Coordinates of C-alpha atoms in Angstrom, one line a residue:
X1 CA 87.0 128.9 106.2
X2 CA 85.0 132.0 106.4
X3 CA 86.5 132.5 109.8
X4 CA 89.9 132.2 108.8
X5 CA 89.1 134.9 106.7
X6 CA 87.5 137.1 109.2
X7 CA 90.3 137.0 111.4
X8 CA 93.0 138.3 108.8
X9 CA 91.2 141.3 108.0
X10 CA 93.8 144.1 107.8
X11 CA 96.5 141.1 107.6
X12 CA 98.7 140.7 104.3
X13 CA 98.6 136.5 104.2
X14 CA 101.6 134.7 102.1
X15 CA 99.1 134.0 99.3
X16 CA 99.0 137.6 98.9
X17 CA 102.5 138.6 98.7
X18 CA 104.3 138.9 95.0
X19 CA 107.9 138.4 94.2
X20 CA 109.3 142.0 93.1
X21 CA 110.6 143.1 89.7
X22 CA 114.3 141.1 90.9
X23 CA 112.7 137.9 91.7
X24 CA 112.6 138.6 95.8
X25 CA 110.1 137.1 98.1
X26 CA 110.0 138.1 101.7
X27 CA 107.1 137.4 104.4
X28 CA 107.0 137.6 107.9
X29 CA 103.8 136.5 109.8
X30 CA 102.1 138.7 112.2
X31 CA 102.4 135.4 114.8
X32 CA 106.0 134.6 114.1
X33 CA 107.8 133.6 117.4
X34 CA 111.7 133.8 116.9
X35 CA 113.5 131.0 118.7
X36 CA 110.3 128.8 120.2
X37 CA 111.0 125.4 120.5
X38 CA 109.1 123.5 117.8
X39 CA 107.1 121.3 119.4
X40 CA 105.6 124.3 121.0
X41 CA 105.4 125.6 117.8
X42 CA 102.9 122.6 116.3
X43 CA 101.2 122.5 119.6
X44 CA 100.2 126.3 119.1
X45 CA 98.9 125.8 115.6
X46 CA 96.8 123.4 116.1
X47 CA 95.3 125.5 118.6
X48 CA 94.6 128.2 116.5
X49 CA 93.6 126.3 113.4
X50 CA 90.9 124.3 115.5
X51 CA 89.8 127.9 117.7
X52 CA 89.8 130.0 114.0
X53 CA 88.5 127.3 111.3
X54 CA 85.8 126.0 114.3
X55 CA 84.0 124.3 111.4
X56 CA 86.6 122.1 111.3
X57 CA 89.6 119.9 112.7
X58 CA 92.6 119.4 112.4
X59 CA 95.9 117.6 114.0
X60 CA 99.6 119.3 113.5
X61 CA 102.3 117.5 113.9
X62 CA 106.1 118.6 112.7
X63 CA 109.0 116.4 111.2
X64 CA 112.6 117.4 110.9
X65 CA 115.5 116.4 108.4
X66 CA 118.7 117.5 107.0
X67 CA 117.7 120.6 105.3
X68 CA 115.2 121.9 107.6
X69 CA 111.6 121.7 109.4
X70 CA 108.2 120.8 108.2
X71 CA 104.4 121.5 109.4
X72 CA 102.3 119.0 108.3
X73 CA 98.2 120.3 109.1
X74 CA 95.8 117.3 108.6
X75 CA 92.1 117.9 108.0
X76 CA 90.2 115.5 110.0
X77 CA 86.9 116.3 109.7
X78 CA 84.9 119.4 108.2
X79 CA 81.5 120.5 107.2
X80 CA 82.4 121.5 103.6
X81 CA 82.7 119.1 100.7
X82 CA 85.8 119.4 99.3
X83 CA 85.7 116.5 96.4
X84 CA 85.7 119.5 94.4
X85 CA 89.4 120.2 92.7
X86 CA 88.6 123.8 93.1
X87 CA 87.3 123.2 96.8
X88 CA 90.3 121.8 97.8
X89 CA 92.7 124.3 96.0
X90 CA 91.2 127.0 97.6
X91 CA 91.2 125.1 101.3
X92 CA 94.8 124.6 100.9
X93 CA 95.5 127.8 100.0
X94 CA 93.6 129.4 102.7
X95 CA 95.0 126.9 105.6
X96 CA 98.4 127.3 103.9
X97 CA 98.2 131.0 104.8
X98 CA 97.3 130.1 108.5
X99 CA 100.3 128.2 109.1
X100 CA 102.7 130.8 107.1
X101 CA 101.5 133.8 109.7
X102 CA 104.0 131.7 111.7
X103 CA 106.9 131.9 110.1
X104 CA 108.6 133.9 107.4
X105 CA 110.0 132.9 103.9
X106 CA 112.9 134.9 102.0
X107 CA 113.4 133.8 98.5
X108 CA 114.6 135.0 95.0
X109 CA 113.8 132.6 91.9
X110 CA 116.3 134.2 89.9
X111 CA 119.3 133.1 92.1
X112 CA 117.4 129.7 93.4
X113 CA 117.4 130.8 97.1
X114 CA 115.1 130.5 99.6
X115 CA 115.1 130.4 103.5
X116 CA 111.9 129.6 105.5
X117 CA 111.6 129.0 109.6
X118 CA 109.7 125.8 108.1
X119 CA 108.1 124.5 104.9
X120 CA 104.2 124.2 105.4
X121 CA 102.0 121.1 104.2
X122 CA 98.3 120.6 103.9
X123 CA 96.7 117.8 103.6
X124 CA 93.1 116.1 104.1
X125 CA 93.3 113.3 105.5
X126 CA 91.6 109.5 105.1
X127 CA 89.5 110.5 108.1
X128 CA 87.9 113.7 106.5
X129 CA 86.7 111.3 103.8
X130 CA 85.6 109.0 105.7
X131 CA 83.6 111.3 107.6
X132 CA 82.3 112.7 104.2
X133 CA 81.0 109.4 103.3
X134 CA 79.1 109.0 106.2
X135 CA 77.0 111.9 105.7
X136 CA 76.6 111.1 102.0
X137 CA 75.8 107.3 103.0
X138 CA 78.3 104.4 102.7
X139 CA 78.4 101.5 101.6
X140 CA 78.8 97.6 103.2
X141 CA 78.4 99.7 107.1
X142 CA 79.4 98.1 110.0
X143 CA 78.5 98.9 113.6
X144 CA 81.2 100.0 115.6
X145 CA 81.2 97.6 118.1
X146 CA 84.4 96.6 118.8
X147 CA 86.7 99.6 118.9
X148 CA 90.6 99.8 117.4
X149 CA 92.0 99.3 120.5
X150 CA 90.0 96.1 121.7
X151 CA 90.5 94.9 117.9
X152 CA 94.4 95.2 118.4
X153 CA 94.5 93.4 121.6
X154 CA 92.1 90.6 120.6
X155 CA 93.5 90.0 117.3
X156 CA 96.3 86.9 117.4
X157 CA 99.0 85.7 114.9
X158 CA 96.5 82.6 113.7
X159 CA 93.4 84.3 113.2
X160 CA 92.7 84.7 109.3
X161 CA 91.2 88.0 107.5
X162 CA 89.1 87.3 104.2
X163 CA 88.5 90.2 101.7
X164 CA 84.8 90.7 100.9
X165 CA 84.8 93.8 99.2
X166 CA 87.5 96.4 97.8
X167 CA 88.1 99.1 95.3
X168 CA 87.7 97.2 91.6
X169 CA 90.4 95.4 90.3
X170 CA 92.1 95.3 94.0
X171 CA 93.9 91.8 93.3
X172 CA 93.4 90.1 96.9
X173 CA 89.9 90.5 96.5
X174 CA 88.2 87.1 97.6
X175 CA 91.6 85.9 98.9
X176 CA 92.0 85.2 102.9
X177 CA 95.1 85.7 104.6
X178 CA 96.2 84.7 107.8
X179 CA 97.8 87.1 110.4
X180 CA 101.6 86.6 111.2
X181 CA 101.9 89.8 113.7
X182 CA 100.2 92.4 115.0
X183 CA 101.9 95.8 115.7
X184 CA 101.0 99.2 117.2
X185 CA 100.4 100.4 113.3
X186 CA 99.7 97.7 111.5
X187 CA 99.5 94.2 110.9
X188 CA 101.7 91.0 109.1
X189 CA 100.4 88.8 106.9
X190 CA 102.4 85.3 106.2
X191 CA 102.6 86.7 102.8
X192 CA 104.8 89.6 104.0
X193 CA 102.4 92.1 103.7
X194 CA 101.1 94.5 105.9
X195 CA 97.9 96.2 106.3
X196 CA 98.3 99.4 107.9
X197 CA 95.7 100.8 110.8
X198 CA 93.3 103.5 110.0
X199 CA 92.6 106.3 112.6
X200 CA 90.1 105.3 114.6
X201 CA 87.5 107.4 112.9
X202 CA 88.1 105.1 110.1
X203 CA 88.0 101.6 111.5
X204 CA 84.6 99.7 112.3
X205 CA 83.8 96.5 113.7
X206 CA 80.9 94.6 114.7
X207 CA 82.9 91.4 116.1
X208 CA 82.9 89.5 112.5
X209 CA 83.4 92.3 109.9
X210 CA 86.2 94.9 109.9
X211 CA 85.9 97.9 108.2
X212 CA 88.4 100.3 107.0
X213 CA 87.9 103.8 105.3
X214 CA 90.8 104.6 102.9
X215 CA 88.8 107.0 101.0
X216 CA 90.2 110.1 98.8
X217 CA 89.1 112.7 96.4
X218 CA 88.3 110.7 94.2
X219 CA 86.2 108.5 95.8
X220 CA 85.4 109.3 99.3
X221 CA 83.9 106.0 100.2
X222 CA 86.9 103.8 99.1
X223 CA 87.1 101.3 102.1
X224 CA 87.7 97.4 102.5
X225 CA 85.9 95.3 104.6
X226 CA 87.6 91.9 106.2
X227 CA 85.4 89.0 107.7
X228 CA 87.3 88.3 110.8
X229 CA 87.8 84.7 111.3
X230 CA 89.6 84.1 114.6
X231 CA 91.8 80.7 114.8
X232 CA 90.3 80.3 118.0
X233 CA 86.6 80.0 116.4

């Protein structure tokens, strides 16, 4: 984050900016690009949040609807602990400020207006916690044998999944469920629920146990871990 901060010197950043005495934001980023397609747009930002925050990494990706465009910037892995609220304010503030240098916002609270190029969303994601758990030391490991891809091919409708360990109070603990589908992003149980795929930072297996990070702020280890028991076996 310190180089973020380096590189701005000289540079008003959104978080800086007040609303006037009539309610009026305006902002213009120093790397606005009028008219670039936004695909570009993401591809460019990830490039200069991973060359300016080099401590860290991140994937951009953009979604569109009705009313406009969105950035969303996900924090995949850093050196700094941010399990601290006040951590994580301040990262999202300071990333925030990256991805407003390029657009601009124009905005009056008074007469509840605002225009933006696109609306900007931070986030840390699973795989920055599960990454913080592994230098803190986590619990139930399992050697990453058998990689995300080769589980997806090799797992069959058939095969069964029993739940050894979970979050407390997680209400199919002890239960196993047998696999109906397997998709790209997920898979179906015959129950007609799903367990969705982790990135693959997040997924380990050794061949009989499966585990998945889902961790969060508040608890950065948060995983579940399946025995794998194939119908084939």
């Amino acid at each position: 984050m310190n180089d973020a901060s380096a590189a701005n010197a000289g540079t008003r950043l959104f978080s800086q900016i007040e609303h006037d005495e009539r309610g009026n934001f305006h902002y213009e980023g120093d790397l606005y690009p009028p008219n670039e397609p936004f695909p570009s747009l993401c591809r460019r930002i990830e490039t200069h949040l991973n060359a300016t925050c080099r401590e860290m990494r991140f994937s951009v990706r953009g979604e569109t609807f009705a009313h406009g465009r969105k950035i969303i910037a996900e924090l995949l892995d850093a050196q700094d602990d941010l399990a601290d609220r006040e951590a994580r304010t301040e990262f999202v503030v300071q990333i925030r400020d990256q991805l407003e240098r390029f657009g601009f916002t124009r905005s009056n609270f008074y007469q509840d207006y605002m225009r933006c190029s696109f609306y900007a969303d931070v986030r840390i994601g699973s795989a920055y916690w599960a990454a913080l758990a592994n230098r803190r030391g986590r619990a139930n490991p399992v050697d990453s044998l058998v990689s995300l891809a080769a589980f997806k091919r090799r797992l069959k409708p058939g095969d069964q999944l029993r739940l050894v360990a979970a979050p407390k109070g997680h209400r199919a603990l002890g239960t196993t469920r047998t696999v109906t589908a397997v998709r790209s992003g997920d898979l179906i149980f015959e129950t007609k629920s799903y367990l969705t795929f982790p990135r693959a930072a997040g997924f380990a297996c050794d061949g009989r146990f499966i585990r998945i990070a889902n961790g969060n702020e508040y608890d950065p280890d948060e995983h579940l871990l399946y025995e794998w028991l194939p119908a084939s076996a």
